[in-house]
Short mmCIF file of N, CA and C in Angstrom, two decimals:
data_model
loop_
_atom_site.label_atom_id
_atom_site.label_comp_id
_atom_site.label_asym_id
_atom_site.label_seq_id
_atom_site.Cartn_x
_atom_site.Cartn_y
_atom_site.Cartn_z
N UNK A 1085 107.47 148.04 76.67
CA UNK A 1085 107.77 146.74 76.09
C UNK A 1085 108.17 145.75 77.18
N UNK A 1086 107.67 144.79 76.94
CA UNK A 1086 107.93 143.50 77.94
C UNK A 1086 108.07 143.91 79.18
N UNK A 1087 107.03 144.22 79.48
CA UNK A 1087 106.37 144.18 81.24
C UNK A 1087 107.33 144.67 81.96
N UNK A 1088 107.60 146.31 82.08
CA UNK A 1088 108.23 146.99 82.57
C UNK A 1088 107.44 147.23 83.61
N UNK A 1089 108.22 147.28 84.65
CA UNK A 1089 107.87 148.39 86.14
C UNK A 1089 107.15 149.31 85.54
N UNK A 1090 106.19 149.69 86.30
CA UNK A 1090 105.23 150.69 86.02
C UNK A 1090 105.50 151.86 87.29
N UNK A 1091 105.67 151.24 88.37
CA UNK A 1091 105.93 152.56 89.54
C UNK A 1091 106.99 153.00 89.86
N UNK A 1092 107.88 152.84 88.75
CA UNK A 1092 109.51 153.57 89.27
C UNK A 1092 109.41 154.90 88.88
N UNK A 1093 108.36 155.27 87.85
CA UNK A 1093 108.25 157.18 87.22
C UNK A 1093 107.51 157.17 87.49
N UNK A 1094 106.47 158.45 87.62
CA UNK A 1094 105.35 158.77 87.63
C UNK A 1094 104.93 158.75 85.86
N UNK A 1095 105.50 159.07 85.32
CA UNK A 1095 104.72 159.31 83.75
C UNK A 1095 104.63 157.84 82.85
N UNK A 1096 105.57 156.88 83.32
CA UNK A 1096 105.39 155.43 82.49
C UNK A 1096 104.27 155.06 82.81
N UNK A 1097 103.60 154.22 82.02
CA UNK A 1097 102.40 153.93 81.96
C UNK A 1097 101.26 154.19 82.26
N UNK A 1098 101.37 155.47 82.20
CA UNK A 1098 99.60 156.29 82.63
C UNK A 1098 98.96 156.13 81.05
N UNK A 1099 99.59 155.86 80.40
CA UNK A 1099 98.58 155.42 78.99
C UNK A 1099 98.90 154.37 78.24
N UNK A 1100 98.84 153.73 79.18
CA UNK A 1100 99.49 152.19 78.81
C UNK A 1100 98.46 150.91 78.90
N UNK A 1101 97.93 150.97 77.42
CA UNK A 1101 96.45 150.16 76.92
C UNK A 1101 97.23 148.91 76.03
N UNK A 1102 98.33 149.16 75.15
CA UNK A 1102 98.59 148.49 74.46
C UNK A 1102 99.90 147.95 74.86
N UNK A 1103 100.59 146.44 74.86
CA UNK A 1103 101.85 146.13 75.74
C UNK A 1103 102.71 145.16 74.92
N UNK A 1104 103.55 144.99 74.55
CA UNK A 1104 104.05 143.82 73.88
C UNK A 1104 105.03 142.71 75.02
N UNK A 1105 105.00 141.87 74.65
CA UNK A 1105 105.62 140.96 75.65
C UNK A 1105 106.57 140.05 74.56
N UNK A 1106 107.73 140.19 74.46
CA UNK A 1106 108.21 139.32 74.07
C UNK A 1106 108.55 137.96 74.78
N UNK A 1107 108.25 136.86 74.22
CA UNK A 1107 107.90 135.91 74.88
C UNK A 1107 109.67 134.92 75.62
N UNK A 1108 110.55 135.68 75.23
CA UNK A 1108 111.98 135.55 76.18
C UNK A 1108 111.62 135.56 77.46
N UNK A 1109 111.16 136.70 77.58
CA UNK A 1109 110.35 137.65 79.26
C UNK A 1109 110.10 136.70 79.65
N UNK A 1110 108.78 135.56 79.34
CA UNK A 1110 108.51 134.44 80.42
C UNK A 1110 109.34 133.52 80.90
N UNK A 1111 110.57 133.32 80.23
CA UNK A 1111 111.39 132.18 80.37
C UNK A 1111 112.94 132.95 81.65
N UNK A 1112 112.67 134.86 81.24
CA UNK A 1112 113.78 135.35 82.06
C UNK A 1112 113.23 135.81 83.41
N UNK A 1113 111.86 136.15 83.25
CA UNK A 1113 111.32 136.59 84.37
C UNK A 1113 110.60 135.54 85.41
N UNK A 1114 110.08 135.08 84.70
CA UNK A 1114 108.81 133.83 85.01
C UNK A 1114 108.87 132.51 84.52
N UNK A 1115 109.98 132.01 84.88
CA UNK A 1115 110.23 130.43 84.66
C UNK A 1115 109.75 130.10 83.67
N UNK A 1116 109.42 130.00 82.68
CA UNK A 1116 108.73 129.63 81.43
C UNK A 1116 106.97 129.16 81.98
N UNK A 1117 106.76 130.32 83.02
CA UNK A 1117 105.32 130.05 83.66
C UNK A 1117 105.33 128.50 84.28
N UNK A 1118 106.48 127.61 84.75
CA UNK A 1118 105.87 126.30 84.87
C UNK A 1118 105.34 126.79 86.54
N UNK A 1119 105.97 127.54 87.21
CA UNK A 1119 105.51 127.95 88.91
C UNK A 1119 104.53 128.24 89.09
N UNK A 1120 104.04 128.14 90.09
CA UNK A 1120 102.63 128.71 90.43
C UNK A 1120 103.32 130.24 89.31
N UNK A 1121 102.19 130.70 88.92
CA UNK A 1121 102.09 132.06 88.16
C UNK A 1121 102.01 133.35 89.07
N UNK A 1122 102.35 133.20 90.23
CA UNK A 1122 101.92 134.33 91.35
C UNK A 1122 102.85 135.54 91.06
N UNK A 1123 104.20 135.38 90.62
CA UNK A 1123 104.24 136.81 90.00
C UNK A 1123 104.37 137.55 88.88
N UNK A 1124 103.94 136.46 87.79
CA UNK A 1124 102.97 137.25 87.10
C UNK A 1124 101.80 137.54 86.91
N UNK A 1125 100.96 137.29 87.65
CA UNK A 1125 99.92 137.92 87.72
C UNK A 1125 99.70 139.29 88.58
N UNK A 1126 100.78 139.49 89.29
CA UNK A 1126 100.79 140.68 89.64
C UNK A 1126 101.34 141.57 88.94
N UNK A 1127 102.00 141.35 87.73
CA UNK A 1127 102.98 142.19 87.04
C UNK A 1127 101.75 142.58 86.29
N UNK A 1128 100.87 141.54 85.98
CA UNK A 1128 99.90 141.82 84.70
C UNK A 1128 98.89 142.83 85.30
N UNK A 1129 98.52 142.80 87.11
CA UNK A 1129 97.45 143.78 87.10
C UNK A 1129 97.88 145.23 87.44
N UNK A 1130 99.36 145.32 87.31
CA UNK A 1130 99.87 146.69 87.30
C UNK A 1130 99.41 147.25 85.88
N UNK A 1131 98.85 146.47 84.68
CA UNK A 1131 98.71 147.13 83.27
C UNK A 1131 97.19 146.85 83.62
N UNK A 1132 96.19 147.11 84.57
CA UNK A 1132 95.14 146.55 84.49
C UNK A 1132 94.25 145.71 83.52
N UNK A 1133 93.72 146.91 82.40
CA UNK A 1133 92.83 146.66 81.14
C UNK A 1133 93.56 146.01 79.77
N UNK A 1134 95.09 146.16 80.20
CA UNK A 1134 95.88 146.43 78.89
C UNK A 1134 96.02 145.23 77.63
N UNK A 1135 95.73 145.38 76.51
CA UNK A 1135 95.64 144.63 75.60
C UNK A 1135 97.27 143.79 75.24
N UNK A 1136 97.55 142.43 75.38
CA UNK A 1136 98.56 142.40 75.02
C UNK A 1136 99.66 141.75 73.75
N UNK A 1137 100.34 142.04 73.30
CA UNK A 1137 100.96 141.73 71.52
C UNK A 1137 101.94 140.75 71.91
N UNK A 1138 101.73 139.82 71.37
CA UNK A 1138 103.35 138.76 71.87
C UNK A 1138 103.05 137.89 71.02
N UNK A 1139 104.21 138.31 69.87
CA UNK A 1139 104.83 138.02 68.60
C UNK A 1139 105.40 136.69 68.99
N UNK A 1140 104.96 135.81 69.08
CA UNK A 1140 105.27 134.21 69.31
C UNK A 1140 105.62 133.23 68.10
N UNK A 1141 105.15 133.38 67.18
CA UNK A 1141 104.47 132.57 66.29
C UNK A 1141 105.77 132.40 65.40
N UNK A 1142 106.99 132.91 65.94
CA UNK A 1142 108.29 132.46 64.85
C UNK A 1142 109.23 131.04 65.12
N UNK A 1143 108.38 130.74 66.62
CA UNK A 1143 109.24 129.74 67.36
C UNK A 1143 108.11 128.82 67.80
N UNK A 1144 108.41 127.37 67.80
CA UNK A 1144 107.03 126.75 68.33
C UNK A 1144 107.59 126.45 69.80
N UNK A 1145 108.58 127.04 70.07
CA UNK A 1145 108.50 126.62 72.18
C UNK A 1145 107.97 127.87 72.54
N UNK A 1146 108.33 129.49 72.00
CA UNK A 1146 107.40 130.47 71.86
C UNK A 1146 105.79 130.74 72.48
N UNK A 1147 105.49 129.55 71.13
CA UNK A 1147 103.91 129.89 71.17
C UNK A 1147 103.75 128.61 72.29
N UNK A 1148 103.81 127.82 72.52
CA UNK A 1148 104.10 126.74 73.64
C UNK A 1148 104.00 128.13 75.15
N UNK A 1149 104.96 128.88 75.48
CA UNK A 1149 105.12 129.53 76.36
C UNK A 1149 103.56 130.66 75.94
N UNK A 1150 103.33 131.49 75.09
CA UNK A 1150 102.56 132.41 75.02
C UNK A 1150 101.51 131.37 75.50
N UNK A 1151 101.02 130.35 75.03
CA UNK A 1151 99.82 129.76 74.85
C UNK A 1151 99.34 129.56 76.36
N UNK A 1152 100.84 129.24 76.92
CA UNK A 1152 100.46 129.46 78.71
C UNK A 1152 99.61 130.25 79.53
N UNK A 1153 100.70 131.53 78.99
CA UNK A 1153 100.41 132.96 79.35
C UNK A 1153 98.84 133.21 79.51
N UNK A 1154 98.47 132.69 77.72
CA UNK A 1154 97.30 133.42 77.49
C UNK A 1154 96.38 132.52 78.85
N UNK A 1155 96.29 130.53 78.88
CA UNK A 1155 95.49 130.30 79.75
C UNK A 1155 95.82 130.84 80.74
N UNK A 1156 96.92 131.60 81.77
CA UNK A 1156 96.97 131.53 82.54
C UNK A 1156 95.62 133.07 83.09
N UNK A 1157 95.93 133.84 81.99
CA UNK A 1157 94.77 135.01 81.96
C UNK A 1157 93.84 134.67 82.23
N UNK A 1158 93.17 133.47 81.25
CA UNK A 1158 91.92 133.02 81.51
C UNK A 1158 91.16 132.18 82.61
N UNK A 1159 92.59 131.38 83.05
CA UNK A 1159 91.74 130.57 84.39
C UNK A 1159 91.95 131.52 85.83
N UNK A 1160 92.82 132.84 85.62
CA UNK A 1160 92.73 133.46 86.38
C UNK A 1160 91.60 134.45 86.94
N UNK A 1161 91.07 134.73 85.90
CA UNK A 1161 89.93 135.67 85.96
C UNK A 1161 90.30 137.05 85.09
N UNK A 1162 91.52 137.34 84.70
CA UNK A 1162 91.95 138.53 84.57
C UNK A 1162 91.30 138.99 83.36
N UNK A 1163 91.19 140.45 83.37
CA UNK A 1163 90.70 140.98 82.47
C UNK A 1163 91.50 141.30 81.64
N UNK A 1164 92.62 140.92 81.25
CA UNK A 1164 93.58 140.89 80.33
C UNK A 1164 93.30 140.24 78.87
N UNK A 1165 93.93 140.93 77.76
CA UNK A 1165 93.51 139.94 76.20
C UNK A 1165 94.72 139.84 75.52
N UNK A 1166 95.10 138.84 75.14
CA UNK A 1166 96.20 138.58 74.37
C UNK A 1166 95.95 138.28 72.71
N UNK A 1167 96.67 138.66 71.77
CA UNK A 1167 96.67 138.48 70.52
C UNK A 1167 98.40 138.50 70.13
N UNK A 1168 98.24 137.31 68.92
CA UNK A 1168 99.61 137.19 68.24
C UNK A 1168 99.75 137.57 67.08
N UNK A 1169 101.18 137.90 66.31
CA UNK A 1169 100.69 138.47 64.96
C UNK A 1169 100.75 136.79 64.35
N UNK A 1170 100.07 136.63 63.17
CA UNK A 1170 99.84 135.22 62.30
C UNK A 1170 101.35 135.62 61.83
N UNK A 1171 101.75 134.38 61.74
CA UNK A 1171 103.25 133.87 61.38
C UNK A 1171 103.61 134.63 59.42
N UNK A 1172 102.81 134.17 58.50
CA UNK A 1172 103.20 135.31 57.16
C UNK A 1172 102.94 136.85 57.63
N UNK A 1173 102.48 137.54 58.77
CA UNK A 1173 102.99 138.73 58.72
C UNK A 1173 104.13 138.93 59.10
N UNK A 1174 104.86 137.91 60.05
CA UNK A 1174 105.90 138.08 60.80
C UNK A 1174 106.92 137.92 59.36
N UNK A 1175 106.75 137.02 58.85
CA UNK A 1175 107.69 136.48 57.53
C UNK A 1175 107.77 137.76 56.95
N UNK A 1176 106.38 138.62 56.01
CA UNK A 1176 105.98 139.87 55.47
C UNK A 1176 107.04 140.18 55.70
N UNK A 1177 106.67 140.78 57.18
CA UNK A 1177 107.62 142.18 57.85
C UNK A 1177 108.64 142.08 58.02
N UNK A 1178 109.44 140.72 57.93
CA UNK A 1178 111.26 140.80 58.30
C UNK A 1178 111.27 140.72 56.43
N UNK A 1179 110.68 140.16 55.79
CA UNK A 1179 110.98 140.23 54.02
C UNK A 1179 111.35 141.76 53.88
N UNK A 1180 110.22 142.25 54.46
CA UNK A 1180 110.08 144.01 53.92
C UNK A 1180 110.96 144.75 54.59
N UNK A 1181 111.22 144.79 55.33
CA UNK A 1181 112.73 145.38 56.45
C UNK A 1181 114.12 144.77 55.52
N UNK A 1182 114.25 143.53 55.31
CA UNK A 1182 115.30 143.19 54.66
C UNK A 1182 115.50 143.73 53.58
N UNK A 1183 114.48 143.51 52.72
CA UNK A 1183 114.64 144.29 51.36
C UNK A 1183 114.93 145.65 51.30
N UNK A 1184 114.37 146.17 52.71
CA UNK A 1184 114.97 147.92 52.71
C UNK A 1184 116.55 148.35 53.53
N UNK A 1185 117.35 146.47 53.82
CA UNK A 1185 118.43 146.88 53.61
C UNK A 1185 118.65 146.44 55.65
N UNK A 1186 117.90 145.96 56.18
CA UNK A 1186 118.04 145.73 57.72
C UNK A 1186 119.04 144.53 57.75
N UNK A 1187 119.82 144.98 58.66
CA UNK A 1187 120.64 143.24 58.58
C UNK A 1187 120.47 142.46 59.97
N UNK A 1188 119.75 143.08 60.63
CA UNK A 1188 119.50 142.32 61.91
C UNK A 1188 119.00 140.48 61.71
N UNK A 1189 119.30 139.98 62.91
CA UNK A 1189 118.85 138.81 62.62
C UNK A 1189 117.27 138.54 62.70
N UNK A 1190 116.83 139.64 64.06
CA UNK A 1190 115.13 138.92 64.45
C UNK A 1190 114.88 141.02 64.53
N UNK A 1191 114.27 141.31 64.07
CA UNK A 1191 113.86 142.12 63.83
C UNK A 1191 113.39 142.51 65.70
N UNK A 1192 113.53 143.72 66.81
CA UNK A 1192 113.29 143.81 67.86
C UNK A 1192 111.56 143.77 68.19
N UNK A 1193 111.69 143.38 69.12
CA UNK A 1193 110.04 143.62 69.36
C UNK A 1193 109.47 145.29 69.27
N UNK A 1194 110.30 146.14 69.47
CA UNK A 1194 109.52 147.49 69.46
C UNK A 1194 109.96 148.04 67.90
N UNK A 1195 110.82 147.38 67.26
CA UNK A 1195 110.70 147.70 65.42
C UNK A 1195 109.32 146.87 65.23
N UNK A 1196 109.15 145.55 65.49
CA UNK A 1196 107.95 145.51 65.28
C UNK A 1196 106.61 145.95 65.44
N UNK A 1197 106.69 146.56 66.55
CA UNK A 1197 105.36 147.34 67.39
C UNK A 1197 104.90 148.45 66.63
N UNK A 1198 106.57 149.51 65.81
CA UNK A 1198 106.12 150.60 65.20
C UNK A 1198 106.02 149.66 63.80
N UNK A 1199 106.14 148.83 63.66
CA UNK A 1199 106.22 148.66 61.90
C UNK A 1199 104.43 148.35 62.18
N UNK A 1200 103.97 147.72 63.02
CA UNK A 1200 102.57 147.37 63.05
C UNK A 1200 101.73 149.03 62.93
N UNK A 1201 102.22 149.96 64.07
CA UNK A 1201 101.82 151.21 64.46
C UNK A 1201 101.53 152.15 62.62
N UNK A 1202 102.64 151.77 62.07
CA UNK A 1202 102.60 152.55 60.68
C UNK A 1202 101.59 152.34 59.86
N UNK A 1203 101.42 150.58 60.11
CA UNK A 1203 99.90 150.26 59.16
C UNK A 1203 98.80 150.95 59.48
N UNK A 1204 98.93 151.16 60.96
CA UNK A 1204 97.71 152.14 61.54
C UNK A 1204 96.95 153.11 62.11
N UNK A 1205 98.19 153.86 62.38
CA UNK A 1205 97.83 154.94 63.02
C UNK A 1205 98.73 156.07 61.68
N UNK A 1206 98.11 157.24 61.84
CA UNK A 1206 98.60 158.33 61.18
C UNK A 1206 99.76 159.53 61.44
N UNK A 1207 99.72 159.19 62.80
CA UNK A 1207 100.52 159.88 63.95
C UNK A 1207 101.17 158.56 64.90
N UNK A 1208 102.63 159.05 64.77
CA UNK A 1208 103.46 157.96 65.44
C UNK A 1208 104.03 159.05 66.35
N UNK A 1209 104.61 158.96 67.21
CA UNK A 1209 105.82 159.68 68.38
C UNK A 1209 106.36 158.78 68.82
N UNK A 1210 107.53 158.56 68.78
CA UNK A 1210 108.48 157.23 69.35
C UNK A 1210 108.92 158.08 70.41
N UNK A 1211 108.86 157.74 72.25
CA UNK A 1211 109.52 158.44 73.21
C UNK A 1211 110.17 157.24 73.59
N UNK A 1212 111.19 157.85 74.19
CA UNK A 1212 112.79 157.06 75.14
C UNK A 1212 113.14 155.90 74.25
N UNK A 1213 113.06 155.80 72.87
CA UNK A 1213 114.26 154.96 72.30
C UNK A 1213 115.72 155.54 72.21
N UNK A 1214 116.43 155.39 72.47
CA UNK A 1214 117.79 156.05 72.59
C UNK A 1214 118.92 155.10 72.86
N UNK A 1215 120.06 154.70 71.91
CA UNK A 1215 120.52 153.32 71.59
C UNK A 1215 121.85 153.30 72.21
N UNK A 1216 121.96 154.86 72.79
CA UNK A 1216 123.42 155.07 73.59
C UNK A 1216 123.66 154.96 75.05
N UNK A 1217 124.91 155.06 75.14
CA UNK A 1217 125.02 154.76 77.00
C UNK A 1217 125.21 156.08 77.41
N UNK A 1218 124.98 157.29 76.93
CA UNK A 1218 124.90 158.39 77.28
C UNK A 1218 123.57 159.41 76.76
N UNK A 1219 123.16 160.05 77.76
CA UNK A 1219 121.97 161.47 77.30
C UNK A 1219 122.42 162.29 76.34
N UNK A 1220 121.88 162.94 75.45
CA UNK A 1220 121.81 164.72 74.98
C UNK A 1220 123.30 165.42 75.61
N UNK A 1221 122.69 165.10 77.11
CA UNK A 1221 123.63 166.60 77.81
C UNK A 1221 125.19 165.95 78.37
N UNK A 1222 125.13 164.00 77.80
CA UNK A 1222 126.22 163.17 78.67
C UNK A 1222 126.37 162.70 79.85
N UNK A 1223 125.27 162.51 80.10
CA UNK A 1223 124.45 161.84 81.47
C UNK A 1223 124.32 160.67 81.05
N UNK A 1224 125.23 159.20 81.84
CA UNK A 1224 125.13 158.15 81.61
C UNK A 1224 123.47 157.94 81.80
N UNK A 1225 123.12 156.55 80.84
CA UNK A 1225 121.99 156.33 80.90
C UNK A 1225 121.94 154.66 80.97
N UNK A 1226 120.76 153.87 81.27
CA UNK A 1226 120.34 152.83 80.97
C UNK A 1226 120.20 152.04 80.01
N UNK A 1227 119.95 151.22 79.36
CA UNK A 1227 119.50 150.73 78.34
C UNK A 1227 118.02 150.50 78.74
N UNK A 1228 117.52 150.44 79.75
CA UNK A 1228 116.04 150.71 80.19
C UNK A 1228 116.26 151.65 81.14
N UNK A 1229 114.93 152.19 81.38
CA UNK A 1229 114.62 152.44 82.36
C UNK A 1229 114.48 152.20 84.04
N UNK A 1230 114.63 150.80 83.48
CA UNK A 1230 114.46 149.91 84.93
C UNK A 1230 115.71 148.68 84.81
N UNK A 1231 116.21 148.65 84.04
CA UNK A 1231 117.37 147.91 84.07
C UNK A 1231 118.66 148.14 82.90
N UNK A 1232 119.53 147.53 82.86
CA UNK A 1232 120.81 148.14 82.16
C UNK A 1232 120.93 146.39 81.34
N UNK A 1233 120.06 145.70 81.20
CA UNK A 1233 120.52 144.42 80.30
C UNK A 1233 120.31 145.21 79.05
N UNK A 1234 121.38 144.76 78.28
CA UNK A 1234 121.98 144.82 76.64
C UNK A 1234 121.15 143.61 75.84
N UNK A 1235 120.84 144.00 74.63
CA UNK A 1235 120.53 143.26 74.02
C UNK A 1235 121.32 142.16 73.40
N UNK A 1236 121.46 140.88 72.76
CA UNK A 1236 122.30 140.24 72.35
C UNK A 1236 122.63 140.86 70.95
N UNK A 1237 124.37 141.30 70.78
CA UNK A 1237 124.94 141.88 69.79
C UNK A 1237 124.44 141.16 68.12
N UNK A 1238 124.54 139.90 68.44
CA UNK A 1238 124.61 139.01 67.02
C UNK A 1238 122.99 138.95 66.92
N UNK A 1239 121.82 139.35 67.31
CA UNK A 1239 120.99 139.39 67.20
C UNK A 1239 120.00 140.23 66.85
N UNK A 1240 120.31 141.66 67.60
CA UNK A 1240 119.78 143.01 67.86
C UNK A 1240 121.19 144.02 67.28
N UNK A 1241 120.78 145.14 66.17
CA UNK A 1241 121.82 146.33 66.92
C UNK A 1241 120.77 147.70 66.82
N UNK A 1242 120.87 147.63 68.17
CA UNK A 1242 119.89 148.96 67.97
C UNK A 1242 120.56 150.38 67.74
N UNK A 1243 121.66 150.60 67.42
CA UNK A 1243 122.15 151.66 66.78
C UNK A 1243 121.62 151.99 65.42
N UNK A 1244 121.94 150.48 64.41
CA UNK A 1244 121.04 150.50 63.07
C UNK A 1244 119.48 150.76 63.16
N UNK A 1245 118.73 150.16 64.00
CA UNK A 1245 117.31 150.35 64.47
C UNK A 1245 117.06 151.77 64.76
N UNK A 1246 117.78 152.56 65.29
CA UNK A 1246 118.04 153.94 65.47
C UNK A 1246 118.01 154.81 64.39
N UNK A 1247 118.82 154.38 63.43
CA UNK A 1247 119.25 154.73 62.29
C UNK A 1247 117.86 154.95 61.20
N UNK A 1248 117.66 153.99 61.26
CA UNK A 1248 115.91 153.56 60.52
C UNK A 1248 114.90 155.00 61.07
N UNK A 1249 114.86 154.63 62.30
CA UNK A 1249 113.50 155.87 62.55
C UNK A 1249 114.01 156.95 62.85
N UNK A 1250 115.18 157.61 62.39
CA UNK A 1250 116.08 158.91 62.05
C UNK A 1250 115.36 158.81 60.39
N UNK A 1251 115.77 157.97 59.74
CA UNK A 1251 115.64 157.88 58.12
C UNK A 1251 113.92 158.37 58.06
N UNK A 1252 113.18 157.43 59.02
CA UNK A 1252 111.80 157.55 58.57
C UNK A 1252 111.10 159.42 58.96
N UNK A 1253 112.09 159.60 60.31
CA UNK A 1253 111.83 160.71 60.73
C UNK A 1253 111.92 161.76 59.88
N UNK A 1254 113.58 162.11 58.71
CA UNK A 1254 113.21 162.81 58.19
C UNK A 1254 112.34 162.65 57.05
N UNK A 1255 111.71 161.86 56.86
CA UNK A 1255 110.78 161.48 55.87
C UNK A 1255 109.63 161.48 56.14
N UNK A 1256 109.42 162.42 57.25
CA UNK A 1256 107.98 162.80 57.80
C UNK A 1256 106.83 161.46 58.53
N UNK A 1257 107.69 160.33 58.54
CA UNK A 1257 106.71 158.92 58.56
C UNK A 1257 106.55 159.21 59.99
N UNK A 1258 107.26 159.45 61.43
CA UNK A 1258 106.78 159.82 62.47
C UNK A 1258 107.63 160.66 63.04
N UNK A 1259 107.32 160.90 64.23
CA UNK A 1259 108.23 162.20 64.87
C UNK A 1259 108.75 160.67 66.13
N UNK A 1260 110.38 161.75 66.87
CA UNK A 1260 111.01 160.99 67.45
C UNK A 1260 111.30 162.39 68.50
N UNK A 1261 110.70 161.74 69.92
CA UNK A 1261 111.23 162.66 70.90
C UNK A 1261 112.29 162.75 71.49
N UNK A 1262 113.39 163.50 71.18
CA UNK A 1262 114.53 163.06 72.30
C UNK A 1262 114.89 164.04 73.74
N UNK A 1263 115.12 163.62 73.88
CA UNK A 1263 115.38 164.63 75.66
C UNK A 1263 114.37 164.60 76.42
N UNK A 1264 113.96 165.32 76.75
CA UNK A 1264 112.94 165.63 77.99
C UNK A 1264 111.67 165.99 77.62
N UNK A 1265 110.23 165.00 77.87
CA UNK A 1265 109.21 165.62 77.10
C UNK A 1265 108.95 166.81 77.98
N UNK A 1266 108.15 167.47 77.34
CA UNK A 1266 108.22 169.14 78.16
C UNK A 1266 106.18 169.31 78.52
#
């Protein structure tokens, strides 16, 4: 999710076709793209082929910033493709989360990724969501992989988000890996 380092593990992104970008990323990483674009376009050809999801369409400075993004793909040459979800699915999907009781304010970009994943695939595996500051064995951990920023409290709680794909888990809707894939 949102244009992670790819060469800090060996196992992140060796199957990494599909990418979501929440469109914050351009404004925390990449000036809201107004700079020359020079490093993101290198971030983008670490995902070479990769298709990318950036849920814009709830904010119009958002899609203002995505809309960048996307020319910036195109006058670059890159073989990159961007798609947004249309704004009534976004509405849909926080209606349908609410009604099942979510109290978050903006639903996270990777609840959205699997709520999309459920419409379509049959087989889900959620790896390295894990909402604590400690491992399994009590080995402090990250909140990423590549960095330790927290989400905003009044916005996000990914403990409840946690909670959800525990609920769905035992309800057979997908499997959830925790610890060490083997």
């Amino acid at each position: 999710f949102n244009l992670p380092p790819l060469s800090r593990t060996e196992d992140v992104g060796t199957k990494t076709h599909l990418v979501t970008i929440n469109p914050s990323i351009f404004g925390i990483r990449f000036q809201d793209l107004r700079d020359p674009p020079t490093a993101f376009i290198e971030v983008l050809q670490a995902y070479q082929n990769a298709l990318f999801l950036i849920p814009a369409l709830s904010f119009n400075y958002h899609l203002t910033i995505a809309y960048r993004a996307v020319n910036i793909m195109k006058d670059f040459g890159l073989a990159h493709r961007a798609f947004f979800l249309h704004p009534r699915y976004l509405a849909a999907l926080n209606k349908y989360w609410k009604l099942k009781g979510i109290k978050e304010t903006r639903l996270t970009t990777g609840f959205m990724f699997t709520s999309l994943a459920l419409e379509f695939c049959d087989n889900i595996s959620l790896y390295g969501f894990w909402p604590f500051p400690y491992d399994l064995t009590g080995k402090p951990l990250n909140h990423h992989y590549y960095d330790n920023v927290l989400p905003h409290p009044t916005i996000h709680n990914m403990s409840e988000e946690f909670s959800r794909y525990l609920n769905m888990y035992a309800q057979g809707v997908l499997r959830i890996q925790l610890g060490k894939c083997q």
